């Protein structure tokens, strides 16, 4: 009997402890996709596409296809195809979609949307009430909407969501069937480039309850495509939605998103044309696919910054000079080249090249602040010693051991960790020990400040708002700085683009150079390989058009 | 017999209870929580609302009693990672798929392995034996992800005969089954060989030979019958593992089985899912072993008696 007990207990232990390897937490705008090659071939008569459902290079099962319960970027990627948001982002620009036009009051507090004539796949008209109902459901705390904080600027949204007593009515109103009015508590110029305002059918919510969107037969569509089947963890099949307002511009008759989590299986699928395109960073396969004349290769900027974050409450890293020294000791060029196979660009700032403020590209207007710091300090070790002296501790770097925390337990993460360890040990003379944890544990340590310094990455939105607000109130760096908080908060509400740009530039400089709370390392990128017959793939990481623009010519 | 069976069922329930309790506290003790695993950028306001909704803001022992109460009413709860899907639903749709692949590969692997094992033992130290033993050694030592990647490449890319990934008709079964039968095939071949060799050395085989029994009769009536028993015992353990599926095979071939959830649920901190799967796998495992024990004891009274004696002494 005891044997059974031990066997069964061992089984339970094994299952619980087998925390495997994982990818990076996902939050960047969708994966991107490909090149419109110049070939002037006519579109094929049979229009279909097989693709891997991807976020960057990670594929996984969507959690749920419901606009109030979805949790991640992969869910959003599917929703873009089956629902029609008020606006979309195409080639990095805001374009009209479910709304044919919109009007923003001069104080930036009232948005009035005029809707298009669009229909649900069951023939009913898409109304302003459907869009208003979605926001009301998202504000309901019982629904625990994961992206709620992006909507906090909407009048009383935050108060309702956090169950504040005496919260007023939500600032959303369907004026008539085709007019939607949204009122804000404070201006938010990044609102439309941050959130998707999807519609939601009240009768479907009442019919399916929490099961809405958990299977292909438990949802209704109003986007370019209709979901016809969903084999969980395997694939999703779509057909063109003939009732869609812009159906004449949708060329694809059907497409399939395959869920292939194993990267080698993704590459095998591309090789035998089981899928028509895929993104990858594996150097061996990049080389192999570049040599394949049937494939187009395009570099995609993922708009994601990988960085080292310092715990500013730590006995050593509470000193700005110590942090600067560790930041400057990173050889960003060799990280980009050796660790990322040249598929990443050295980052001397937080906001990636594709960020914009209003219509102005942010990076073109604001030079990367770390470059200047680097020029002024050629010897990071001397800077470290200065910092140690300020702290009043032993000023010999070799007397100090610091722990570098990484998320992931696979071989790739270990190699990366050792690379960083070598860099700091040789340039600064400190001892660096490495701590590896699975992603959920790592995120929890970073969030709660149970670490010294660690590796993390954040995906950007078009406006710097998202990345910059991560550090307001401390964030993973546990950094309390009222000046930074005030600057960023002022920027997020500044309607004047020029003022906003200056405020973000000022805050970014403080964050990565003067205070060096984080050390941006590289801007992540990936290669997109597609067969030459694939046309119209979006290549901008911010795009929310899904497969709407994709078609084939000369398959 | 009845007393023996009841006693075993009683033990089984205790084991289940202990395993579930340990698992419950273990999963809750791992740092991190479901919402952090899902999206690390979720701000505190949203997190607080989320944790309150699922009762994660309450002390662990209260959560434990709530969970056990739910379990006794036959409810495994809802998945946290996949809102709108209940754990029972997921297990009900995924376990048969894992069992199908596992069952077919185990059946083929077991039968072929046993036949090869006998064949090798009958040709002891000849080239047939050596070849089978070397191949089976490779089979048992080659990691399954290597086998899977090789099989996938050669039979879906190099010779595009079978689909690379996916699930549907019989053609999707072939590659995963090939990968999964390597291990039982190799294991049973080695096991059966040594079992047969063991029996050949027994006195009663010599007796049978001395009595002038034919070779065929000796092999079928005396050697195989006796050599087969240890393999059957091992088969019970193998069967009990098939519902759990294989994480690696199911990942490589994108199969909607239970094996993928087993690992991903832990990474996702999907507490109810980890517990639900554990409850089902533990119960199935114990049930299989229990059934085998009761059946064997019905056939072989010595086991029942030995068990009683052992208790008397202790």
Coordinates of C-alpha atoms in Angstrom, one line a residue, chain A residues 1 4-5 7-9 11-13 15-16 18-21 25 27 60-64 69 71 141-142 144-146 148-149 152 158 161-162 210-211 214 230-234 259-262 264-265 268-269 271-272 274 288 438 440-441 444-445 447 458 466 470, chain B residues 8 11 15 18-19 22-23 26-27 30-32 36-47 49-50 53-54 81-86 89 149 152-153 156-157 164-167 251-252 254-256 260-263 266-267 269 274 278 281-282 285-286 289 293:
Chain A
X1 CA 0.0 0.0 0.0
X4 CA 0.9 3.2 -4.1
X5 CA 1.0 6.1 -1.8
X7 CA 4.0 6.5 -6.4
X8 CA 0.8 8.6 -6.4
X9 CA 2.4 11.3 -4.3
X11 CA 3.2 11.7 -9.5
X12 CA 1.6 14.7 -7.9
X13 CA 4.9 16.2 -7.0
X15 CA 3.3 17.2 -12.1
X16 CA 3.5 20.2 -9.9
X18 CA 7.4 20.3 -13.9
X19 CA 7.4 23.9 -14.6
X20 CA 8.7 23.9 -18.1
X21 CA 10.3 26.4 -20.3
X25 CA 5.2 37.2 -21.8
X27 CA 1.9 42.1 -24.9
X60 CA -0.6 29.3 -28.5
X61 CA -4.2 28.7 -28.1
X62 CA -6.4 31.8 -27.7
X63 CA -8.0 32.0 -24.3
X64 CA -11.5 33.2 -25.4
X69 CA -12.9 38.2 -21.2
X71 CA -6.6 38.2 -22.1
X141 CA -16.0 44.5 -12.3
X142 CA -17.7 41.1 -12.4
X144 CA -12.6 41.3 -14.7
X145 CA -11.6 42.8 -18.1
X146 CA -7.8 42.4 -18.4
X148 CA -9.5 47.7 -18.2
X149 CA -6.8 50.2 -17.3
X152 CA -9.7 54.4 -17.3
X158 CA -12.3 53.5 -13.3
X161 CA -14.5 49.0 -12.3
X162 CA -12.8 49.5 -8.9
X210 CA -19.6 33.2 -19.7
X211 CA -19.5 30.6 -22.5
X214 CA -15.4 29.8 -26.1
X230 CA -12.1 25.9 -33.7
X231 CA -10.3 22.8 -32.8
X232 CA -8.8 23.8 -29.5
X233 CA -5.0 23.8 -29.4
X234 CA -4.9 22.8 -33.1
X259 CA -1.7 26.7 -33.5
X260 CA 1.8 25.3 -33.7
X261 CA 3.7 25.9 -30.5
X262 CA 6.8 24.0 -31.5
X264 CA 10.7 23.4 -35.5
X265 CA 7.2 22.2 -36.5
X268 CA 8.7 22.2 -41.2
X269 CA 5.2 23.5 -42.0
X271 CA 9.0 24.0 -45.9
X272 CA 6.2 21.7 -47.1
X274 CA 1.4 23.5 -44.9
X288 CA 18.2 28.2 -45.0
X438 CA 9.8 30.1 -15.1
X440 CA 5.2 33.4 -14.1
X441 CA 7.6 33.2 -11.1
X444 CA 6.0 37.9 -9.8
X445 CA 9.5 38.5 -8.4
X447 CA 6.5 42.9 -9.7
X458 CA 7.9 45.4 -23.0
X466 CA 2.2 52.7 -22.7
X470 CA 4.9 51.3 -16.9
Chain B
X8 CA -8.3 -1.7 -1.3
X11 CA -7.0 2.9 0.6
X15 CA -4.5 8.1 -1.5
X18 CA -3.7 12.9 0.1
X19 CA -2.5 13.5 -3.5
X22 CA -0.6 18.0 -1.5
X23 CA -1.1 19.2 -5.0
X26 CA 2.0 22.9 -3.9
X27 CA 0.4 24.8 -6.8
X30 CA 4.6 28.4 -6.4
X31 CA 5.3 32.1 -6.7
X32 CA 3.2 34.0 -9.2
X36 CA 0.6 37.6 -13.8
X37 CA 1.2 34.5 -15.9
X38 CA -1.4 35.7 -18.4
X39 CA -0.3 39.3 -18.7
X40 CA 2.4 40.9 -16.7
X41 CA 1.3 44.4 -17.5
X42 CA -2.0 44.2 -15.7
X43 CA -2.1 47.1 -13.2
X44 CA -2.8 46.7 -9.5
X45 CA -6.4 47.9 -9.7
X46 CA -7.3 45.3 -12.3
X47 CA -5.4 42.6 -10.4
X49 CA -10.6 42.9 -8.9
X50 CA -9.5 39.7 -10.5
X53 CA -13.5 37.5 -8.1
X54 CA -11.9 34.1 -7.8
X81 CA -6.5 30.5 -18.5
X82 CA -9.4 29.6 -20.7
X83 CA -12.4 31.6 -19.4
X84 CA -15.8 30.0 -20.4
X85 CA -14.4 26.5 -20.4
X86 CA -14.9 24.2 -17.5
X89 CA -15.3 19.8 -20.3
X149 CA 11.4 16.0 -34.9
X152 CA 8.1 14.8 -38.6
X153 CA 10.8 16.0 -41.0
X156 CA 6.1 15.2 -43.8
X157 CA 8.7 17.4 -45.4
X164 CA 2.9 18.0 -40.5
X165 CA 0.6 19.0 -37.7
X166 CA -3.1 18.9 -36.8
X167 CA -5.9 16.6 -35.9
X251 CA 3.1 19.9 -28.8
X252 CA 5.2 18.9 -31.8
X254 CA -0.4 20.2 -32.4
X255 CA -2.7 17.5 -31.1
X256 CA -5.6 18.7 -28.9
X260 CA -0.3 19.8 -23.3
X261 CA -2.5 21.1 -20.6
X262 CA -0.6 19.2 -17.9
X263 CA 2.5 21.3 -18.4
X266 CA 1.4 24.9 -14.4
X267 CA 3.1 27.6 -16.4
X269 CA -0.8 29.0 -12.9
X274 CA -3.7 21.6 -12.6
X278 CA -4.3 15.7 -11.3
X281 CA -5.0 11.2 -13.6
X282 CA -4.5 10.0 -10.1
X285 CA -4.0 5.4 -12.2
X286 CA -5.1 4.1 -8.9
X289 CA -3.8 -0.6 -10.4
X293 CA -4.8 -6.2 -8.1

